[in-house]
PDB file of N, CA and C in Angstrom:
ATOM      1  N   MET A   1      13.387 -53.777 -75.723  1.00 66.00           N
ATOM      2  CA  MET A   1      13.301 -52.743 -74.700  1.00 66.00           C
ATOM      3  C   MET A   1      14.267 -53.082 -73.573  1.00 66.00           C
ATOM      4  N   GLY A   2      14.702 -52.014 -72.898  1.00 82.00           N
ATOM      5  CA  GLY A   2      15.616 -52.208 -71.779  1.00 82.00           C
ATOM      6  C   GLY A   2      14.874 -52.618 -70.527  1.00 82.00           C
ATOM      7  N   SER A   3      15.632 -53.013 -69.585  1.00 93.00           N
ATOM      8  CA  SER A   3      15.031 -53.411 -68.315  1.00 93.00           C
ATOM      9  C   SER A   3      14.670 -52.159 -67.500  1.00 93.00           C
ATOM     10  N   PRO A   4      13.795 -52.308 -66.523  1.00 93.00           N
ATOM     11  CA  PRO A   4      13.439 -51.159 -65.681  1.00 93.00           C
ATOM     12  C   PRO A   4      14.653 -50.541 -64.984  1.00 93.00           C
ATOM     13  N   ALA A   5      15.648 -51.343 -64.679  1.00 94.00           N
ATOM     14  CA  ALA A   5      16.858 -50.811 -64.039  1.00 94.00           C
ATOM     15  C   ALA A   5      17.588 -49.846 -64.981  1.00 94.00           C
ATOM     16  N   ASP A   6      17.603 -50.171 -66.272  1.00 94.00           N
ATOM     17  CA  ASP A   6      18.237 -49.287 -67.248  1.00 94.00           C
ATOM     18  C   ASP A   6      17.530 -47.932 -67.284  1.00 94.00           C
ATOM     19  N   PHE A   7      16.213 -47.953 -67.310  1.00 95.00           N
ATOM     20  CA  PHE A   7      15.461 -46.705 -67.348  1.00 95.00           C
ATOM     21  C   PHE A   7      15.651 -45.917 -66.052  1.00 95.00           C
ATOM     22  N   THR A   8      15.733 -46.609 -64.942  1.00 96.00           N
ATOM     23  CA  THR A   8      15.949 -45.932 -63.659  1.00 96.00           C
ATOM     24  C   THR A   8      17.300 -45.226 -63.647  1.00 96.00           C
ATOM     25  N   ILE A   9      18.324 -45.886 -64.156  1.00 97.00           N
ATOM     26  CA  ILE A   9      19.654 -45.275 -64.211  1.00 97.00           C
ATOM     27  C   ILE A   9      19.639 -44.053 -65.111  1.00 97.00           C
ATOM     28  N   ILE A  10      18.981 -44.145 -66.262  1.00 96.00           N
ATOM     29  CA  ILE A  10      18.899 -43.003 -67.180  1.00 96.00           C
ATOM     30  C   ILE A  10      18.182 -41.834 -66.517  1.00 96.00           C
ATOM     31  N   VAL A  11      17.070 -42.123 -65.855  1.00 97.00           N
ATOM     32  CA  VAL A  11      16.315 -41.063 -65.188  1.00 97.00           C
ATOM     33  C   VAL A  11      17.154 -40.424 -64.086  1.00 97.00           C
ATOM     34  N   LEU A  12      17.884 -41.217 -63.324  1.00 98.00           N
ATOM     35  CA  LEU A  12      18.739 -40.672 -62.267  1.00 98.00           C
ATOM     36  C   LEU A  12      19.861 -39.812 -62.836  1.00 98.00           C
ATOM     37  N   ILE A  13      20.451 -40.231 -63.922  1.00 98.00           N
ATOM     38  CA  ILE A  13      21.512 -39.437 -64.552  1.00 98.00           C
ATOM     39  C   ILE A  13      20.957 -38.103 -65.036  1.00 98.00           C
ATOM     40  N   VAL A  14      19.787 -38.132 -65.647  1.00 98.00           N
ATOM     41  CA  VAL A  14      19.165 -36.887 -66.116  1.00 98.00           C
ATOM     42  C   VAL A  14      18.830 -35.995 -64.927  1.00 98.00           C
ATOM     43  N   ALA A  15      18.288 -36.567 -63.865  1.00 98.00           N
ATOM     44  CA  ALA A  15      17.938 -35.779 -62.685  1.00 98.00           C
ATOM     45  C   ALA A  15      19.191 -35.148 -62.058  1.00 98.00           C
ATOM     46  N   ILE A  16      20.279 -35.888 -61.988  1.00 98.00           N
ATOM     47  CA  ILE A  16      21.524 -35.339 -61.440  1.00 98.00           C
ATOM     48  C   ILE A  16      22.045 -34.224 -62.339  1.00 98.00           C
ATOM     49  N   GLY A  17      21.946 -34.405 -63.637  1.00 98.00           N
ATOM     50  CA  GLY A  17      22.376 -33.360 -64.568  1.00 98.00           C
ATOM     51  C   GLY A  17      21.564 -32.088 -64.402  1.00 98.00           C
ATOM     52  N   VAL A  18      20.262 -32.226 -64.263  1.00 98.00           N
ATOM     53  CA  VAL A  18      19.398 -31.057 -64.065  1.00 98.00           C
ATOM     54  C   VAL A  18      19.732 -30.372 -62.738  1.00 98.00           C
ATOM     55  N   ALA A  19      19.956 -31.148 -61.705  1.00 98.00           N
ATOM     56  CA  ALA A  19      20.300 -30.575 -60.401  1.00 98.00           C
ATOM     57  C   ALA A  19      21.625 -29.820 -60.464  1.00 98.00           C
ATOM     58  N   LEU A  20      22.635 -30.409 -61.103  1.00 98.00           N
ATOM     59  CA  LEU A  20      23.923 -29.734 -61.224  1.00 98.00           C
ATOM     60  C   LEU A  20      23.808 -28.461 -62.047  1.00 98.00           C
ATOM     61  N   TRP A  21      23.034 -28.504 -63.125  1.00 98.00           N
ATOM     62  CA  TRP A  21      22.838 -27.316 -63.953  1.00 98.00           C
ATOM     63  C   TRP A  21      22.137 -26.223 -63.155  1.00 98.00           C
ATOM     64  N   SER A  22      21.145 -26.581 -62.365  1.00 98.00           N
ATOM     65  CA  SER A  22      20.434 -25.597 -61.546  1.00 98.00           C
ATOM     66  C   SER A  22      21.360 -24.961 -60.509  1.00 98.00           C
ATOM     67  N   ILE A  23      22.186 -25.781 -59.868  1.00 98.00           N
ATOM     68  CA  ILE A  23      23.135 -25.254 -58.890  1.00 98.00           C
ATOM     69  C   ILE A  23      24.118 -24.307 -59.567  1.00 98.00           C
ATOM     70  N   TYR A  24      24.617 -24.692 -60.717  1.00 98.00           N
ATOM     71  CA  TYR A  24      25.550 -23.844 -61.466  1.00 98.00           C
ATOM     72  C   TYR A  24      24.891 -22.519 -61.845  1.00 98.00           C
ATOM     73  N   ASP A  25      23.657 -22.586 -62.308  1.00 98.00           N
ATOM     74  CA  ASP A  25      22.936 -21.387 -62.722  1.00 98.00           C
ATOM     75  C   ASP A  25      22.718 -20.446 -61.535  1.00 98.00           C
ATOM     76  N   ARG A  26      22.375 -21.001 -60.389  1.00 98.00           N
ATOM     77  CA  ARG A  26      22.182 -20.172 -59.186  1.00 98.00           C
ATOM     78  C   ARG A  26      23.493 -19.551 -58.728  1.00 98.00           C
ATOM     79  N   MET A  27      24.599 -20.282 -58.832  1.00 98.00           N
ATOM     80  CA  MET A  27      25.889 -19.733 -58.444  1.00 98.00           C
ATOM     81  C   MET A  27      26.295 -18.588 -59.359  1.00 98.00           C
ATOM     82  N   VAL A  28      26.053 -18.737 -60.658  1.00 97.00           N
ATOM     83  CA  VAL A  28      26.381 -17.676 -61.602  1.00 97.00           C
ATOM     84  C   VAL A  28      25.527 -16.445 -61.322  1.00 97.00           C
ATOM     85  N   GLN A  29      24.250 -16.633 -61.048  1.00 98.00           N
ATOM     86  CA  GLN A  29      23.372 -15.505 -60.740  1.00 98.00           C
ATOM     87  C   GLN A  29      23.808 -14.823 -59.450  1.00 98.00           C
ATOM     88  N   LEU A  30      24.198 -15.594 -58.443  1.00 97.00           N
ATOM     89  CA  LEU A  30      24.684 -15.020 -57.184  1.00 97.00           C
ATOM     90  C   LEU A  30      25.942 -14.202 -57.426  1.00 97.00           C
ATOM     91  N   GLN A  31      26.837 -14.711 -58.263  1.00 97.00           N
ATOM     92  CA  GLN A  31      28.061 -13.982 -58.573  1.00 97.00           C
ATOM     93  C   GLN A  31      27.730 -12.664 -59.265  1.00 97.00           C
ATOM     94  N   ARG A  32      26.768 -12.673 -60.198  1.00 97.00           N
ATOM     95  CA  ARG A  32      26.357 -11.431 -60.867  1.00 97.00           C
ATOM     96  C   ARG A  32      25.785 -10.444 -59.863  1.00 97.00           C
ATOM     97  N   ASP A  33      24.964 -10.938 -58.936  1.00 96.00           N
ATOM     98  CA  ASP A  33      24.365 -10.056 -57.933  1.00 96.00           C
ATOM     99  C   ASP A  33      25.439  -9.439 -57.036  1.00 96.00           C
ATOM    100  N   VAL A  34      26.423 -10.230 -56.632  1.00 95.00           N
ATOM    101  CA  VAL A  34      27.493  -9.723 -55.781  1.00 95.00           C
ATOM    102  C   VAL A  34      28.302  -8.666 -56.534  1.00 95.00           C
ATOM    103  N   GLU A  35      28.604  -8.918 -57.796  1.00 95.00           N
ATOM    104  CA  GLU A  35      29.352  -7.934 -58.587  1.00 95.00           C
ATOM    105  C   GLU A  35      28.550  -6.644 -58.748  1.00 95.00           C
ATOM    106  N   ALA A  36      27.244  -6.751 -58.960  1.00 94.00           N
ATOM    107  CA  ALA A  36      26.407  -5.558 -59.085  1.00 94.00           C
ATOM    108  C   ALA A  36      26.385  -4.776 -57.774  1.00 94.00           C
ATOM    109  N   LEU A  37      26.314  -5.475 -56.653  1.00 93.00           N
ATOM    110  CA  LEU A  37      26.343  -4.795 -55.356  1.00 93.00           C
ATOM    111  C   LEU A  37      27.692  -4.104 -55.129  1.00 93.00           C
ATOM    112  N   LYS A  38      28.776  -4.759 -55.519  1.00 92.00           N
ATOM    113  CA  LYS A  38      30.090  -4.142 -55.378  1.00 92.00           C
ATOM    114  C   LYS A  38      30.170  -2.861 -56.202  1.00 92.00           C
ATOM    115  N   ARG A  39      29.692  -2.912 -57.452  1.00 91.00           N
ATOM    116  CA  ARG A  39      29.715  -1.713 -58.294  1.00 91.00           C
ATOM    117  C   ARG A  39      28.864  -0.612 -57.693  1.00 91.00           C
ATOM    118  N   LYS A  40      27.705  -0.979 -57.157  1.00 90.00           N
ATOM    119  CA  LYS A  40      26.808   0.013 -56.561  1.00 90.00           C
ATOM    120  C   LYS A  40      27.455   0.651 -55.337  1.00 90.00           C
ATOM    121  N   LEU A  41      28.082  -0.165 -54.491  1.00 88.00           N
ATOM    122  CA  LEU A  41      28.740   0.373 -53.302  1.00 88.00           C
ATOM    123  C   LEU A  41      29.942   1.230 -53.672  1.00 88.00           C
ATOM    124  N   ASP A  42      30.692   0.838 -54.696  1.00 87.00           N
ATOM    125  CA  ASP A  42      31.837   1.632 -55.143  1.00 87.00           C
ATOM    126  C   ASP A  42      31.367   2.982 -55.669  1.00 87.00           C
ATOM    127  N   ALA A  43      30.241   3.001 -56.364  1.00 82.00           N
ATOM    128  CA  ALA A  43      29.709   4.259 -56.892  1.00 82.00           C
ATOM    129  C   ALA A  43      29.256   5.163 -55.757  1.00 82.00           C
ATOM    130  N   GLN A  44      28.705   4.581 -54.697  1.00 79.00           N
ATOM    131  CA  GLN A  44      28.247   5.386 -53.580  1.00 79.00           C
ATOM    132  C   GLN A  44      29.417   5.912 -52.756  1.00 79.00           C
ATOM    133  N   ASP A  45      30.488   5.136 -52.654  1.00 78.00           N
ATOM    134  CA  ASP A  45      31.626   5.528 -51.837  1.00 78.00           C
ATOM    135  C   ASP A  45      32.579   6.486 -52.570  1.00 78.00           C
ATOM    136  N   ALA A  46      32.417   6.618 -53.869  1.00 70.00           N
ATOM    137  CA  ALA A  46      33.312   7.483 -54.641  1.00 70.00           C
ATOM    138  C   ALA A  46      33.065   8.936 -54.250  1.00 70.00           C
ATOM    139  N   PRO A  47      34.144   9.708 -54.150  1.00 69.00           N
ATOM    140  CA  PRO A  47      33.948  11.117 -53.806  1.00 69.00           C
ATOM    141  C   PRO A  47      33.256  11.843 -54.952  1.00 69.00           C
ATOM    142  N   PRO A  48      32.483  12.889 -54.656  1.00 67.00           N
ATOM    143  CA  PRO A  48      31.791  13.610 -55.727  1.00 67.00           C
ATOM    144  C   PRO A  48      32.806  14.320 -56.617  1.00 67.00           C
ATOM    145  N   GLU A  49      32.512  14.318 -57.901  1.00 68.00           N
ATOM    146  CA  GLU A  49      33.409  14.955 -58.861  1.00 68.00           C
ATOM    147  C   GLU A  49      33.256  16.467 -58.763  1.00 68.00           C
ATOM    148  N   GLN A  50      34.401  17.148 -58.851  1.00 66.00           N
ATOM    149  CA  GLN A  50      34.355  18.614 -58.805  1.00 66.00           C
ATOM    150  C   GLN A  50      34.419  19.161 -60.207  1.00 66.00           C
ATOM    151  N   SER A  51      33.519  20.051 -60.527  1.00 59.00           N
ATOM    152  CA  SER A  51      33.496  20.635 -61.880  1.00 59.00           C
ATOM    153  C   SER A  51      33.941  22.065 -61.822  1.00 59.00           C
TER     154      SER A  51
END
């Protein structure tokens, strides 16, 4: 078996990986929300189509 220091390092690496993945996931979701808001605002600002 490894020493407690080895397990601590592994746990810290996993925790950092989870934190980075969570930050990345939140950034991607924020980008999607901003793009959706831009599309919504563009649709509202577009002049009405004449038929």
